[in-house]
Amino acid sequence: MDRLSLVFAALADPTRRAILARLADGEATVNQLAEPFPISLQAVSKHLKVLEQAGLITRGRDAQWRPCRLEAAPLRDIADWADQYRRFWDERYDRLDEYLRTLQEQGPDTEEK
């Protein structure tokens, strides 16, 4: 699977997105990341493994402490990919704005049937 697909697959789960949101505030241990979730530490570890395989997090080693850190580069890849479609929709909205301006300039239809 290509990297972009791995990242999208990892982001598809709301628990993993919540973990990334927490890591955006700074590194944290598995126990700290697991606190808000009604799931086991083993389940959280599985989510972390998916995030790590997608390149969205790294896990360090500091004696007994294994902090997880957010890696933002894959998120930049997603933003770059989506940006090409943003340009497409911006062009569509610009054309819609032009059309609506034309309609406004023509005024309301005075002919009643």
Coordinates of N, CA and C in Angstrom, one line a residue:
M1 N 0.9 -1.2 0.0 CA 0.0 0.0 0.0 C 0.9 1.2 0.0
D2 N 0.5 2.2 -0.8 CA 1.3 3.5 -0.8 C 1.2 4.3 0.5
R3 N 2.1 5.2 0.7 CA 2.1 6.0 1.9 C 0.8 6.8 2.1
L4 N 0.3 7.4 1.1 CA -0.9 8.2 1.2 C -2.1 7.3 1.6
S5 N -2.2 6.1 1.1 CA -3.3 5.2 1.4 C -3.1 4.8 2.9
L6 N -1.9 4.5 3.3 CA -1.7 4.2 4.8 C -2.1 5.3 5.7
V7 N -1.8 6.5 5.3 CA -2.2 7.7 6.1 C -3.7 7.8 6.2
F8 N -4.4 7.8 5.0 CA -5.8 7.9 5.0 C -6.5 6.7 5.8
A9 N -5.9 5.5 5.7 CA -6.5 4.4 6.5 C -6.3 4.6 8.0
A10 N -5.2 5.2 8.4 CA -4.9 5.5 9.8 C -5.9 6.5 10.3
L11 N -6.1 7.6 9.4 CA -7.0 8.7 9.8 C -8.5 8.3 9.8
A12 N -8.8 7.2 9.2 CA -10.2 6.8 9.1 C -10.9 6.5 10.5
D13 N -10.1 6.2 11.5 CA -10.6 5.8 12.8 C -10.6 7.0 13.7
P14 N -11.8 7.3 14.4 CA -11.9 8.4 15.3 C -11.0 8.3 16.5
T15 N -10.7 7.1 17.0 CA -9.8 7.0 18.1 C -8.4 7.4 17.7
R16 N -8.0 7.0 16.6 CA -6.6 7.4 16.1 C -6.5 8.9 15.8
R17 N -7.6 9.5 15.3 CA -7.6 11.0 15.1 C -7.5 11.7 16.5
A18 N -8.2 11.1 17.5 CA -8.2 11.7 18.8 C -6.8 11.6 19.4
I19 N -6.1 10.5 19.2 CA -4.7 10.3 19.7 C -3.8 11.3 19.0
L20 N -4.0 11.5 17.7 CA -3.1 12.5 17.0 C -3.4 13.9 17.5
A21 N -4.7 14.2 17.8 CA -5.0 15.5 18.4 C -4.3 15.7 19.7
R22 N -4.3 14.7 20.5 CA -3.6 14.8 21.8 C -2.1 15.0 21.6
L23 N -1.5 14.3 20.7 CA -0.1 14.4 20.5 C 0.3 15.7 19.8
A24 N -0.6 16.4 19.3 CA -0.4 17.8 18.7 C 0.0 18.7 19.9
D25 N -0.4 18.4 21.1 CA -0.1 19.2 22.3 C 1.2 18.8 22.9
G26 N 1.8 17.7 22.4 CA 3.1 17.3 22.9 C 3.2 15.8 23.1
E27 N 4.4 15.3 23.3 CA 4.5 13.8 23.5 C 3.8 13.3 24.7
A28 N 3.5 12.0 24.6 CA 2.8 11.4 25.7 C 3.1 9.9 25.7
T29 N 2.9 9.2 26.9 CA 3.1 7.8 27.0 C 1.8 7.1 26.5
V30 N 1.9 5.8 26.4 CA 0.7 5.0 26.0 C -0.3 5.1 27.1
N31 N 0.1 5.1 28.4 CA -0.9 5.2 29.5 C -1.6 6.6 29.4
Q32 N -0.9 7.6 29.2 CA -1.5 9.0 29.1 C -2.4 9.0 27.9
L33 N -2.1 8.4 26.8 CA -2.9 8.4 25.6 C -4.2 7.6 25.8
A34 N -4.1 6.6 26.6 CA -5.2 5.6 26.8 C -6.2 6.2 27.8
E35 N -5.8 7.1 28.6 CA -6.7 7.6 29.7 C -8.2 8.0 29.3
P36 N -8.3 8.8 28.2 CA -9.7 9.2 27.9 C -10.6 8.1 27.2
F37 N -10.0 7.0 26.8 CA -10.7 6.0 26.0 C -11.2 4.8 26.9
P38 N -12.4 4.4 26.6 CA -12.9 3.2 27.3 C -12.5 1.9 26.7
I39 N -11.2 1.8 26.3 CA -10.6 0.6 25.7 C -9.4 0.2 26.4
S40 N -8.9 -1.0 26.2 CA -7.8 -1.6 26.9 C -6.5 -0.9 26.4
L41 N -5.4 -1.1 27.2 CA -4.1 -0.6 26.8 C -3.7 -1.3 25.5
Q42 N -4.0 -2.6 25.4 CA -3.7 -3.4 24.2 C -4.3 -2.8 23.0
A43 N -5.6 -2.4 23.1 CA -6.3 -1.8 21.9 C -5.6 -0.5 21.6
V44 N -5.2 0.3 22.6 CA -4.5 1.6 22.3 C -3.2 1.3 21.6
S45 N -2.5 0.3 22.1 CA -1.2 -0.1 21.4 C -1.4 -0.5 20.0
K46 N -2.5 -1.1 19.7 CA -2.8 -1.5 18.3 C -3.0 -0.3 17.4
H47 N -3.8 0.7 18.0 CA -4.0 2.0 17.3 C -2.6 2.7 17.0
L48 N -1.8 2.7 18.1 CA -0.5 3.3 17.9 C 0.4 2.7 16.9
K49 N 0.3 1.3 16.8 CA 1.0 0.6 15.7 C 0.6 1.0 14.3
V50 N -0.7 1.2 14.1 CA -1.2 1.7 12.8 C -0.7 3.1 12.5
L51 N -0.8 3.9 13.5 CA -0.3 5.3 13.3 C 1.2 5.3 13.0
E52 N 2.0 4.5 13.7 CA 3.4 4.4 13.5 C 3.7 3.8 12.1
Q53 N 3.0 2.8 11.6 CA 3.2 2.3 10.3 C 2.9 3.3 9.2
A54 N 1.9 4.2 9.5 CA 1.6 5.2 8.5 C 2.6 6.4 8.6
G55 N 3.5 6.4 9.6 CA 4.5 7.5 9.7 C 3.9 8.7 10.4
L56 N 2.8 8.5 11.1 CA 2.1 9.7 11.7 C 2.7 9.9 13.2
I57 N 3.3 8.9 13.7 CA 3.9 9.0 15.1 C 5.2 8.3 15.1
T58 N 6.0 8.6 16.0 CA 7.2 7.9 16.4 C 7.2 7.6 17.8
R59 N 7.9 6.5 18.2 CA 8.0 6.2 19.7 C 9.4 6.2 20.0
G60 N 9.7 7.0 21.0 CA 11.1 7.1 21.5 C 11.4 6.1 22.6
R61 N 12.6 6.2 23.1 CA 12.9 5.3 24.2 C 13.8 6.2 25.2
D62 N 13.3 6.4 26.3 CA 14.0 7.2 27.3 C 13.9 6.5 28.6
A63 N 14.9 5.6 28.8 CA 14.9 4.7 30.0 C 13.6 3.8 30.0
Q64 N 12.8 3.9 31.0 CA 11.5 3.2 31.1 C 10.4 3.9 30.3
W65 N 10.6 5.1 30.0 CA 9.6 5.9 29.4 C 9.7 5.9 27.9
R66 N 8.6 5.5 27.2 CA 8.5 5.4 25.7 C 7.5 6.4 25.2
P67 N 8.0 7.7 25.1 CA 7.0 8.7 24.6 C 6.7 8.6 23.1
C68 N 5.4 8.9 22.8 CA 5.0 8.9 21.4 C 5.0 10.4 21.0
R69 N 5.4 10.6 19.8 CA 5.5 11.9 19.2 C 4.7 12.0 17.9
L70 N 4.1 13.1 17.6 CA 3.4 13.3 16.4 C 4.5 13.6 15.3
E71 N 4.3 13.0 14.1 CA 5.1 13.3 13.0 C 4.2 14.0 11.9
A72 N 4.5 15.3 11.6 CA 3.5 16.0 10.8 C 3.7 15.9 9.3
A73 N 4.8 15.3 8.9 CA 5.1 15.2 7.4 C 4.0 14.5 6.7
P74 N 3.5 13.4 7.1 CA 2.4 12.7 6.4 C 1.1 13.6 6.3
L75 N 0.9 14.4 7.3 CA -0.3 15.3 7.3 C -0.1 16.3 6.2
R76 N 1.1 16.8 6.0 CA 1.5 17.7 4.9 C 1.2 17.1 3.6
D77 N 1.5 15.8 3.5 CA 1.3 15.1 2.2 C -0.2 15.1 1.9
I78 N -1.0 14.8 2.9 CA -2.5 14.8 2.8 C -3.0 16.2 2.3
A79 N -2.5 17.3 3.0 CA -2.8 18.6 2.7 C -2.5 19.0 1.2
D80 N -1.3 18.5 0.8 CA -0.8 18.8 -0.6 C -1.7 18.1 -1.6
W81 N -2.1 16.8 -1.3 CA -3.0 16.1 -2.1 C -4.3 16.8 -2.2
A82 N -4.9 17.2 -1.1 CA -6.2 17.8 -1.1 C -6.2 19.2 -1.8
D83 N -5.0 19.8 -1.8 CA -4.9 21.2 -2.3 C -5.2 21.2 -3.8
Q84 N -4.9 20.2 -4.5 CA -5.2 20.1 -6.0 C -6.7 20.2 -6.2
Y85 N -7.5 19.6 -5.3 CA -8.9 19.6 -5.4 C -9.5 20.9 -4.9
R86 N -8.8 21.5 -3.9 CA -9.3 22.8 -3.5 C -9.3 23.8 -4.6
R87 N -8.2 23.8 -5.4 CA -8.2 24.7 -6.6 C -9.3 24.4 -7.5
F88 N -9.7 23.2 -7.7 CA -10.8 22.8 -8.6 C -12.1 23.4 -8.1
W89 N -12.3 23.2 -6.7 CA -13.6 23.8 -6.2 C -13.6 25.3 -6.1
D90 N -12.4 25.9 -5.9 CA -12.3 27.4 -5.9 C -12.7 27.9 -7.3
E91 N -12.3 27.2 -8.3 CA -12.7 27.7 -9.7 C -14.2 27.5 -9.9
R92 N -14.7 26.4 -9.4 CA -16.2 26.2 -9.5 C -16.9 27.3 -8.8
Y93 N -16.5 27.6 -7.6 CA -17.2 28.6 -6.8 C -17.1 30.0 -7.5
D94 N -15.9 30.3 -8.1 CA -15.7 31.6 -8.8 C -16.7 31.7 -9.9
R95 N -16.9 30.6 -10.7 CA -17.8 30.6 -11.8 C -19.3 30.8 -11.3
L96 N -19.6 30.1 -10.1 CA -20.9 30.3 -9.6 C -21.1 31.7 -9.1
D97 N -20.1 32.3 -8.5 CA -20.2 33.7 -8.1 C -20.5 34.6 -9.3
E98 N -19.8 34.4 -10.4 CA -20.0 35.2 -11.6 C -21.4 35.0 -12.1
Y99 N -21.9 33.8 -12.1 CA -23.3 33.5 -12.6 C -24.3 34.3 -11.7
L100 N -24.1 34.2 -10.4 CA -25.0 34.8 -9.5 C -25.0 36.4 -9.6
R101 N -23.8 36.9 -9.9 CA -23.7 38.4 -10.1 C -24.4 38.7 -11.4
T102 N -24.3 37.9 -12.4 CA -25.0 38.2 -13.7 C -26.5 38.2 -13.4
L103 N -27.0 37.2 -12.7 CA -28.4 37.2 -12.4 C -28.9 38.4 -11.6
Q104 N -28.1 38.8 -10.6 CA -28.4 40.0 -9.8 C -28.5 41.3 -10.7
E105 N -27.5 41.4 -11.6 CA -27.5 42.5 -12.5 C -28.7 42.6 -13.4
Q106 N -29.2 41.4 -13.8 CA -30.3 41.4 -14.7 C -31.6 41.8 -14.0
G107 N -31.6 41.7 -12.7 CA -32.7 42.1 -11.9 C -33.8 41.0 -11.9
P108 N -34.8 41.1 -11.1 CA -35.9 40.1 -11.0 C -36.7 40.1 -12.3
D109 N -37.2 39.0 -12.5 CA -38.0 38.8 -13.7 C -39.3 39.6 -13.5
T110 N -39.6 40.5 -14.4 CA -40.8 41.4 -14.2 C -42.0 40.7 -14.9
E111 N -41.8 39.7 -15.6 CA -42.9 39.1 -16.3 C -43.6 38.1 -15.4
E112 N -44.9 38.2 -15.2 CA -45.6 37.2 -14.4 C -46.5 36.4 -15.3
K113 N -46.6 35.2 -15.0 CA -47.5 34.3 -15.8 C -48.6 33.7 -14.9

